[in-house]
């Protein structure tokens, strides 16, 4: 039995938070909004509760969870050997969309970290998330609240689609603020490794950390052959329909025209591009204005879900500049496409007949 409760995202009602905290303390699962995407939360100290997260998502048990905290004191409950630079970037970016990997304490059970001796930690900037953690009195382990292999949820309706019936409670706080998952950086390595770009890019971190390594997998250009981090070997965010990501904006028109001759094409693009190509693709899935990469990011995962629901067979996505949050947009798009990356028009025949 799943309950859905509406919550005010900016001034969460105390009684709603209290309900949700009760579920967390009793070992249950609560889906809740964060500033990045919706999370599927459970008590991070409770091995059974952590195990239930994996079952609910259908997630491989060696893919570790992120532990969410509400204040700096909790950092030292969950992490040990915390280096100075971790404190520095926490000071700058927390609460916010930054996840740091540190050595874990014994309070965090292996179920939460997929058996690793490191733990991913983040202090979210969403009032609902922060108050839920505070009221629960424990850190909350939470991956994105999607079924494994689906795009991360950016509205409560996405969570309902994926997890209704398998979680106790879904808090509906409306749309998230960013729409792509947090930036993940491993501070147990020297130089630190950026596993996943998010709202913060390498430029943001390098101001404080010095050189940060950005592996090709983090750009989404290749599949991880050997997983640098456990989650990297799994295919993420995959729509069921074929998605092609065009690499050069100048090739987009030709790709869309070529495919539209043969099949029903969905164009995932900015409203400017959609206007420019009006009448050529059969379906249009608008991502927002090309002048606002934050808007594009916010609509991205919803667009992947819309592609699956559309009457079109294949999606073609416009490329966006890889600066700031644009790097995360392209990383998610390339992964969603299963690396169906179109560099020149003829490449399309590698992926569609
Ligand atoms: O924005 C977000 O980060 C959202 C919200 C709910 O906070 N959460 C999220 O969690 O995206 P999830 O589980 O979908 O992604 C966490 C990523 C995975 O790729 C996982 O493999 C990696 O972080 N990760 C977690 N712990 C790790 C560790 N100890 N070492 C390396 N990678 C780790
Ligand atoms: Mg996820």
Short mmCIF file of C-alpha atoms and ligand atoms in Angstrom, two decimals:
data_model
loop_
_atom_site.label_atom_id
_atom_site.label_comp_id
_atom_site.label_asym_id
_atom_site.label_seq_id
_atom_site.Cartn_x
_atom_site.Cartn_y
_atom_site.Cartn_z
CA UNK A 1 0.00 0.00 0.00
CA UNK A 2 1.57 3.27 -1.17
CA UNK A 3 0.43 6.63 0.16
CA UNK A 4 1.08 9.83 -1.78
CA UNK A 5 1.21 13.05 0.27
CA UNK A 6 1.50 16.51 -1.20
CA UNK A 7 4.12 18.68 0.44
CA UNK A 8 5.00 22.33 0.02
CA UNK A 9 8.52 22.28 -1.46
CA UNK A 10 9.67 25.51 0.11
CA UNK A 11 7.82 25.40 3.45
CA UNK A 12 7.18 21.71 4.08
CA UNK A 13 4.28 21.07 6.45
CA UNK A 14 5.56 19.75 9.80
CA UNK A 15 2.88 17.06 9.98
CA UNK A 16 3.79 15.66 6.55
CA UNK A 17 7.47 15.55 7.44
CA UNK A 18 6.63 13.87 10.76
CA UNK A 19 4.64 11.15 8.93
CA UNK A 20 7.51 10.53 6.55
CA UNK A 21 10.12 10.47 9.32
CA UNK A 22 8.06 7.86 11.13
CA UNK A 23 8.20 5.62 8.06
CA UNK A 24 11.99 6.07 7.80
CA UNK A 25 12.52 5.28 11.50
CA UNK A 26 10.44 2.12 11.23
CA UNK A 27 12.59 0.77 8.38
CA UNK A 28 10.28 1.80 5.52
CA UNK A 29 10.84 3.49 2.16
CA UNK A 30 9.97 7.12 1.40
CA UNK A 31 10.38 8.77 -2.00
CA UNK A 32 11.05 12.49 -1.63
CA UNK A 33 12.08 15.46 -3.76
CA UNK A 34 15.63 16.80 -3.72
CA UNK A 35 16.98 19.74 -5.72
CA UNK A 36 18.43 17.32 -8.31
CA UNK A 37 15.98 14.41 -8.79
CA UNK A 38 13.57 12.47 -6.55
CA UNK A 39 15.29 10.10 -4.13
CA UNK A 40 14.16 6.75 -2.72
CA UNK A 41 15.09 7.00 0.94
CA UNK A 42 15.63 4.64 3.86
CA UNK A 43 17.56 4.72 7.14
CA UNK A 44 21.21 4.50 6.05
CA UNK A 45 22.15 2.68 9.28
CA UNK A 46 19.58 -0.10 8.80
CA UNK A 47 20.88 -2.96 6.62
CA UNK A 48 17.38 -4.40 6.01
CA UNK A 49 16.02 -1.03 4.97
CA UNK A 50 18.95 -0.53 2.59
CA UNK A 51 18.34 -3.96 1.10
CA UNK A 52 14.70 -3.05 0.50
CA UNK A 53 15.84 -0.09 -1.64
CA UNK A 54 17.69 -2.44 -3.99
CA UNK A 55 14.66 -4.74 -4.26
CA UNK A 56 12.24 -1.87 -4.89
CA UNK A 57 14.41 -0.46 -7.68
CA UNK A 58 15.54 -3.75 -9.14
CA UNK A 59 19.07 -2.44 -8.65
CA UNK A 60 22.16 -4.69 -8.65
CA UNK A 61 23.26 -5.00 -5.02
CA UNK A 62 26.86 -3.97 -5.72
CA UNK A 63 25.84 -0.49 -6.94
CA UNK A 64 26.23 1.69 -3.82
CA UNK A 65 23.75 4.25 -2.48
CA UNK A 66 24.31 7.92 -1.63
CA UNK A 67 23.99 8.79 2.07
CA UNK A 68 22.20 12.10 2.64
CA UNK A 69 22.96 14.16 5.71
CA UNK A 70 21.43 17.33 7.15
CA UNK A 71 24.35 18.90 9.00
CA UNK A 72 28.13 18.83 9.19
CA UNK A 73 28.19 16.81 12.44
CA UNK A 74 26.55 13.91 10.62
CA UNK A 75 29.46 13.90 8.19
CA UNK A 76 31.72 12.59 10.93
CA UNK A 77 29.22 9.91 11.91
CA UNK A 78 29.35 8.41 8.43
CA UNK A 79 32.88 9.25 7.20
CA UNK A 80 36.33 8.86 8.66
CA UNK A 81 39.80 10.11 7.65
CA UNK A 82 38.07 13.19 6.26
CA UNK A 83 40.69 15.25 4.38
CA UNK A 84 40.89 19.02 4.68
CA UNK A 85 39.79 19.50 1.07
CA UNK A 86 36.55 17.63 1.76
CA UNK A 87 35.72 20.16 4.45
CA UNK A 88 36.64 23.00 2.12
CA UNK A 89 34.33 21.97 -0.72
CA UNK A 90 31.58 20.99 1.72
CA UNK A 91 31.79 24.52 3.09
CA UNK A 92 31.41 25.96 -0.41
CA UNK A 93 28.85 23.64 -2.02
CA UNK A 94 26.72 22.16 0.80
CA UNK A 95 23.83 22.09 1.02
CA UNK A 96 23.81 21.47 -2.72
CA UNK A 97 24.18 19.06 -5.64
CA UNK A 98 27.62 17.71 -4.74
CA UNK A 99 28.32 14.13 -3.61
CA UNK A 100 31.73 13.31 -2.18
CA UNK A 101 33.21 9.87 -1.68
CA UNK A 102 35.13 9.28 1.53
CA UNK A 103 36.16 6.37 3.73
CA UNK A 104 33.16 5.04 5.69
CA UNK A 105 32.72 4.49 9.42
CA UNK A 106 31.41 1.23 10.93
CA UNK A 107 28.00 2.82 11.46
CA UNK A 108 27.34 2.48 7.73
CA UNK A 109 26.52 -1.18 6.94
CA UNK A 110 27.99 -2.84 3.83
CA UNK A 111 24.46 -3.16 2.35
CA UNK A 112 24.37 0.63 1.96
CA UNK A 113 27.71 0.85 0.17
CA UNK A 114 27.47 -2.29 -1.93
CA UNK A 115 30.25 -3.84 0.14
CA UNK A 116 32.73 -0.98 -0.38
CA UNK A 117 34.70 0.61 2.43
CA UNK A 118 33.98 4.03 0.98
CA UNK A 119 30.70 5.95 1.16
CA UNK A 120 29.12 8.60 -1.07
CA UNK A 121 27.77 11.54 0.97
CA UNK A 122 25.70 14.56 0.12
CA UNK A 123 23.84 17.32 1.94
CA UNK A 124 20.86 18.17 -0.29
CA UNK A 125 19.60 21.73 -0.71
CA UNK A 126 15.89 20.90 -0.90
CA UNK A 127 13.86 21.94 2.18
CA UNK A 128 11.80 18.72 2.10
CA UNK A 129 14.91 16.52 1.95
CA UNK A 130 16.74 18.45 4.68
CA UNK A 131 13.80 18.49 7.07
CA UNK A 132 13.06 14.83 6.48
CA UNK A 133 16.64 13.89 7.39
CA UNK A 134 16.58 16.13 10.49
CA UNK A 135 13.23 14.83 11.69
CA UNK A 136 14.24 11.19 11.09
CA UNK A 137 17.35 11.67 13.22
CA UNK A 138 19.40 9.40 10.95
CA UNK A 139 21.20 9.86 7.64
CA UNK A 140 19.06 8.74 4.70
CA UNK A 141 20.42 6.43 2.02
CA UNK A 142 18.80 7.36 -1.28
CA UNK A 143 19.44 6.52 -4.88
CA UNK A 144 17.27 8.15 -7.53
CA UNK A 145 13.65 6.99 -7.14
CA UNK A 146 13.31 5.26 -10.53
CA UNK A 147 13.16 1.59 -11.44
CA UNK A 148 16.69 0.56 -12.37
CA UNK A 149 17.27 1.36 -16.07
CA UNK A 150 14.65 4.13 -16.24
CA UNK A 151 15.47 7.84 -16.35
CA UNK A 152 15.69 9.47 -12.91
CA UNK A 153 12.37 10.97 -11.77
CA UNK A 154 12.01 14.74 -11.89
CA UNK A 155 8.34 14.82 -10.82
CA UNK A 156 6.33 12.76 -8.35
CA UNK A 157 4.32 11.32 -11.25
CA UNK A 158 7.50 9.67 -12.57
CA UNK A 159 7.97 8.07 -9.15
CA UNK A 160 4.36 6.88 -9.12
CA UNK A 161 4.90 5.31 -12.57
CA UNK A 162 7.94 3.39 -11.39
CA UNK A 163 7.45 2.62 -7.70
CA UNK A 164 3.76 2.70 -6.81
CA UNK A 165 2.97 -0.38 -4.74
CA UNK A 166 6.54 -1.06 -3.63
CA UNK A 167 7.20 1.92 -1.32
CA UNK A 168 5.29 3.06 1.76
CA UNK A 169 5.17 6.76 0.97
CA UNK A 170 5.75 9.19 -1.90
CA UNK A 171 6.10 12.88 -1.02
CA UNK A 172 4.90 14.99 -3.92
CA UNK A 173 6.80 18.27 -3.82
CA UNK A 174 6.29 19.19 -7.47
CA UNK A 175 9.16 19.64 -9.90
CA UNK A 176 12.78 19.34 -8.83
CA UNK A 177 15.09 22.34 -9.32
CA UNK A 178 17.95 20.95 -11.48
CA UNK A 179 16.69 17.78 -13.16
CA UNK A 180 20.04 15.98 -13.36
CA UNK A 181 21.66 14.02 -10.53
CA UNK A 182 24.38 15.43 -8.30
CA UNK A 183 28.03 15.73 -9.25
CA UNK A 184 29.99 12.79 -7.78
CA UNK A 185 33.67 13.24 -6.90
CA UNK A 186 35.94 10.68 -5.24
CA UNK A 187 38.19 12.34 -2.66
CA UNK A 188 39.87 9.11 -1.61
CA UNK A 189 41.89 9.35 -4.86
CA UNK A 190 44.68 11.75 -5.72
CA UNK A 191 43.96 13.68 -7.88
CA UNK A 192 40.24 13.45 -7.10
CA UNK A 193 38.18 11.69 -9.78
CA UNK A 194 34.94 13.11 -11.14
CA UNK A 195 32.79 10.02 -11.71
CA UNK A 196 29.63 11.85 -12.65
CA UNK A 197 29.24 15.46 -13.79
CA UNK A 198 26.08 17.14 -12.50
CA UNK A 199 24.90 20.67 -11.88
CA UNK A 200 28.51 21.36 -10.90
CA UNK A 201 31.15 20.74 -13.54
CA UNK A 202 34.89 20.12 -13.23
CA UNK A 203 35.58 23.85 -13.57
CA UNK A 204 33.59 24.50 -10.38
CA UNK A 205 35.48 21.88 -8.39
CA UNK A 206 38.95 22.70 -9.71
CA UNK A 207 38.80 26.16 -8.17
CA UNK A 208 39.03 24.46 -4.79
CA UNK A 209 40.54 21.05 -5.44
CA UNK A 210 43.22 21.75 -8.01
CA UNK A 211 43.34 19.27 -10.87
CA UNK A 212 40.38 16.88 -11.01
CA UNK A 213 40.47 13.85 -13.26
CA UNK A 214 37.63 13.61 -15.79
CA UNK A 215 37.58 10.10 -17.26
CA UNK A 216 36.01 9.55 -20.73
CA UNK A 217 33.21 7.59 -19.07
CA UNK A 218 32.28 10.70 -17.12
CA UNK A 219 31.69 12.56 -20.38
CA UNK A 220 29.63 9.58 -21.49
CA UNK A 221 31.77 9.03 -24.58
CA UNK A 222 32.49 5.37 -23.86
CA UNK A 223 31.15 2.55 -21.75
CA UNK A 224 33.28 1.75 -18.75
CA UNK A 225 35.04 -1.48 -19.64
CA UNK A 226 36.34 -2.04 -16.21
CA UNK A 227 34.22 -0.10 -13.76
CA UNK A 228 36.24 2.68 -12.12
CA UNK A 229 33.36 2.96 -9.71
CA UNK A 230 30.77 0.21 -9.33
CA UNK A 231 27.80 2.13 -10.76
CA UNK A 232 29.65 2.95 -13.94
CA UNK A 233 29.38 -0.47 -15.45
CA UNK A 234 25.59 -0.36 -15.54
CA UNK A 235 23.63 1.16 -18.37
CA UNK A 236 21.57 4.04 -17.04
CA UNK A 237 18.67 6.23 -18.05
CA UNK A 238 17.74 4.14 -21.03
CA UNK A 239 14.55 4.94 -22.92
CA UNK A 240 12.90 1.89 -24.49
CA UNK A 241 12.88 3.52 -27.93
CA UNK A 242 16.09 4.06 -29.85
CA UNK A 243 17.65 7.44 -29.13
CA UNK A 244 20.37 8.96 -31.34
CA UNK A 245 22.49 11.83 -30.06
CA UNK A 246 23.90 14.10 -32.73
CA UNK A 247 27.34 15.43 -31.82
CA UNK A 248 27.58 18.42 -34.15
CA UNK A 249 24.74 20.92 -34.30
CA UNK A 250 25.48 21.48 -38.01
CA UNK A 251 24.59 17.83 -38.81
CA UNK A 252 21.27 17.84 -36.95
CA UNK A 253 19.03 19.08 -39.79
CA UNK A 254 20.42 16.51 -42.21
CA UNK A 255 20.04 13.65 -39.74
CA UNK A 256 16.43 14.56 -39.01
CA UNK A 257 15.56 14.97 -42.70
CA UNK A 258 17.21 11.72 -43.70
CA UNK A 259 15.46 9.67 -41.03
CA UNK A 260 12.10 11.42 -41.40
CA UNK A 261 11.93 10.13 -44.99
CA UNK A 262 11.87 6.58 -43.74
CA UNK A 263 10.29 6.55 -40.30
CA UNK A 264 8.45 8.41 -37.58
CA UNK A 265 11.08 10.56 -35.91
CA UNK A 266 10.82 12.34 -32.57
CA UNK A 267 13.02 15.41 -32.28
CA UNK A 268 14.26 16.17 -28.75
CA UNK A 269 15.46 19.74 -29.02
CA UNK A 270 15.25 23.35 -27.93
CA UNK A 271 12.16 25.27 -28.94
CA UNK A 272 14.24 27.31 -31.39
CA UNK A 273 15.39 24.17 -33.20
CA UNK A 274 11.90 22.69 -33.15
CA UNK A 275 10.58 25.85 -34.80
CA UNK A 276 13.33 25.81 -37.40
CA UNK A 277 12.53 22.19 -38.37
CA UNK A 278 8.76 22.44 -38.12
CA UNK A 279 6.90 19.86 -40.18
CA UNK A 280 9.88 17.55 -40.72
CA UNK A 281 9.87 15.23 -37.69
CA UNK A 282 6.54 13.63 -36.79
CA UNK A 283 6.94 14.16 -33.02
CA UNK A 284 8.45 17.14 -31.23
CA UNK A 285 9.65 16.90 -27.64
CA UNK A 286 10.64 20.33 -26.45
CA UNK A 287 13.49 20.75 -23.96
CA UNK A 288 13.24 24.51 -23.40
CA UNK A 289 15.09 27.52 -24.67
CA UNK A 290 18.56 26.98 -26.11
CA UNK A 291 19.74 30.06 -24.22
CA UNK A 292 19.05 28.38 -20.85
CA UNK A 293 20.92 25.12 -20.24
CA UNK A 294 19.33 24.85 -16.78
CA UNK A 295 15.90 24.67 -18.40
CA UNK A 296 17.14 22.02 -20.84
CA UNK A 297 18.53 19.97 -17.91
CA UNK A 298 15.27 20.25 -16.01
CA UNK A 299 13.25 18.85 -18.92
CA UNK A 300 15.71 16.18 -20.07
CA UNK A 301 14.59 13.07 -18.16
CA UNK A 302 10.93 13.91 -18.70
CA UNK A 303 11.73 14.10 -22.43
CA UNK A 304 13.21 10.58 -22.38
CA UNK A 305 10.01 9.32 -20.77
CA UNK A 306 7.93 11.27 -23.32
CA UNK A 307 9.87 9.60 -26.14
CA UNK A 308 8.80 6.19 -24.87
CA UNK A 309 5.17 7.30 -24.69
CA UNK A 310 5.21 8.97 -28.12
CA UNK A 311 3.95 7.34 -31.30
CA UNK A 312 7.39 7.77 -32.87
CA UNK A 313 9.90 4.97 -33.30
CA UNK A 314 13.20 6.76 -32.93
CA UNK A 315 14.40 9.87 -31.09
CA UNK A 316 17.02 12.31 -32.33
CA UNK A 317 18.53 14.68 -29.81
CA UNK A 318 20.17 18.04 -30.46
CA UNK A 319 23.62 18.54 -28.88
CA UNK A 320 24.25 21.26 -26.30
CA UNK A 321 27.51 22.98 -25.32
CA UNK A 322 29.49 20.98 -22.76
CA UNK A 323 30.04 23.76 -20.30
CA UNK A 324 28.55 24.07 -16.83
CA UNK A 325 25.49 21.86 -16.53
CA UNK A 326 25.78 21.17 -20.29
CA UNK A 327 28.39 18.49 -19.58
CA UNK A 328 25.85 16.63 -17.43
CA UNK A 329 23.19 17.02 -20.14
CA UNK A 330 25.45 15.44 -22.76
CA UNK A 331 26.68 12.73 -20.39
CA UNK A 332 23.07 11.69 -19.62
CA UNK A 333 22.01 11.88 -23.26
CA UNK A 334 24.92 9.76 -24.51
CA UNK A 335 24.30 7.13 -21.85
CA UNK A 336 20.57 7.11 -22.57
CA UNK A 337 21.37 6.51 -26.23
CA UNK A 338 23.53 3.51 -25.38
CA UNK A 339 26.35 5.46 -27.08
CA UNK A 340 24.43 5.88 -30.34
CA UNK A 341 26.50 8.98 -31.01
CA UNK A 342 26.09 10.45 -34.51
CA UNK A 343 29.23 12.24 -35.71
CA UNK A 344 28.30 12.30 -39.39
CA UNK A 345 24.99 11.70 -41.14
CA UNK A 346 25.86 8.21 -42.44
CA UNK A 347 26.41 7.03 -38.85
CA UNK A 348 22.64 6.73 -38.41
CA UNK A 349 22.61 3.47 -40.40
CA UNK A 350 24.74 1.85 -37.70
CA UNK A 351 21.81 2.24 -35.32
CA UNK A 352 18.60 2.10 -37.38
CA UNK A 353 17.61 0.14 -40.50
O1 LIG B 1 21.32 13.75 -7.14
C1 LIG B 1 21.56 12.63 -6.70
O2 LIG B 1 22.70 12.24 -6.47
C2 LIG B 1 20.34 11.71 -6.42
C3 LIG B 1 19.54 12.33 -5.27
C4 LIG B 1 18.43 11.41 -4.81
O3 LIG B 1 20.41 12.67 -4.22
N1 LIG B 1 20.80 10.39 -6.12
C5 LIG B 1 21.35 9.57 -7.05
O4 LIG B 1 21.73 8.33 -6.59
O5 LIG B 1 21.49 9.90 -8.21
P1 LIG B 1 22.11 7.11 -7.52
O6 LIG B 1 22.21 5.95 -6.61
O7 LIG B 1 21.14 6.99 -8.62
O8 LIG B 1 23.53 7.44 -8.03
C6 LIG B 1 24.65 7.36 -7.15
C7 LIG B 1 25.90 7.14 -7.92
C8 LIG B 1 25.93 5.77 -8.54
O9 LIG B 1 26.45 5.87 -9.85
C9 LIG B 1 26.87 5.00 -7.63
O10 LIG B 1 27.52 3.96 -8.29
C10 LIG B 1 27.84 6.08 -7.18
O11 LIG B 1 27.03 7.24 -7.04
N2 LIG B 1 28.43 5.75 -5.88
C11 LIG B 1 27.81 5.67 -4.69
N3 LIG B 1 28.66 5.29 -3.72
C12 LIG B 1 29.86 5.15 -4.30
C13 LIG B 1 31.16 4.77 -3.83
N4 LIG B 1 31.39 4.47 -2.55
N5 LIG B 1 32.17 4.73 -4.74
C14 LIG B 1 31.93 5.04 -6.04
N6 LIG B 1 30.74 5.39 -6.54
C15 LIG B 1 29.71 5.44 -5.69
MG1 LIG B 2 20.18 6.55 -10.35
#
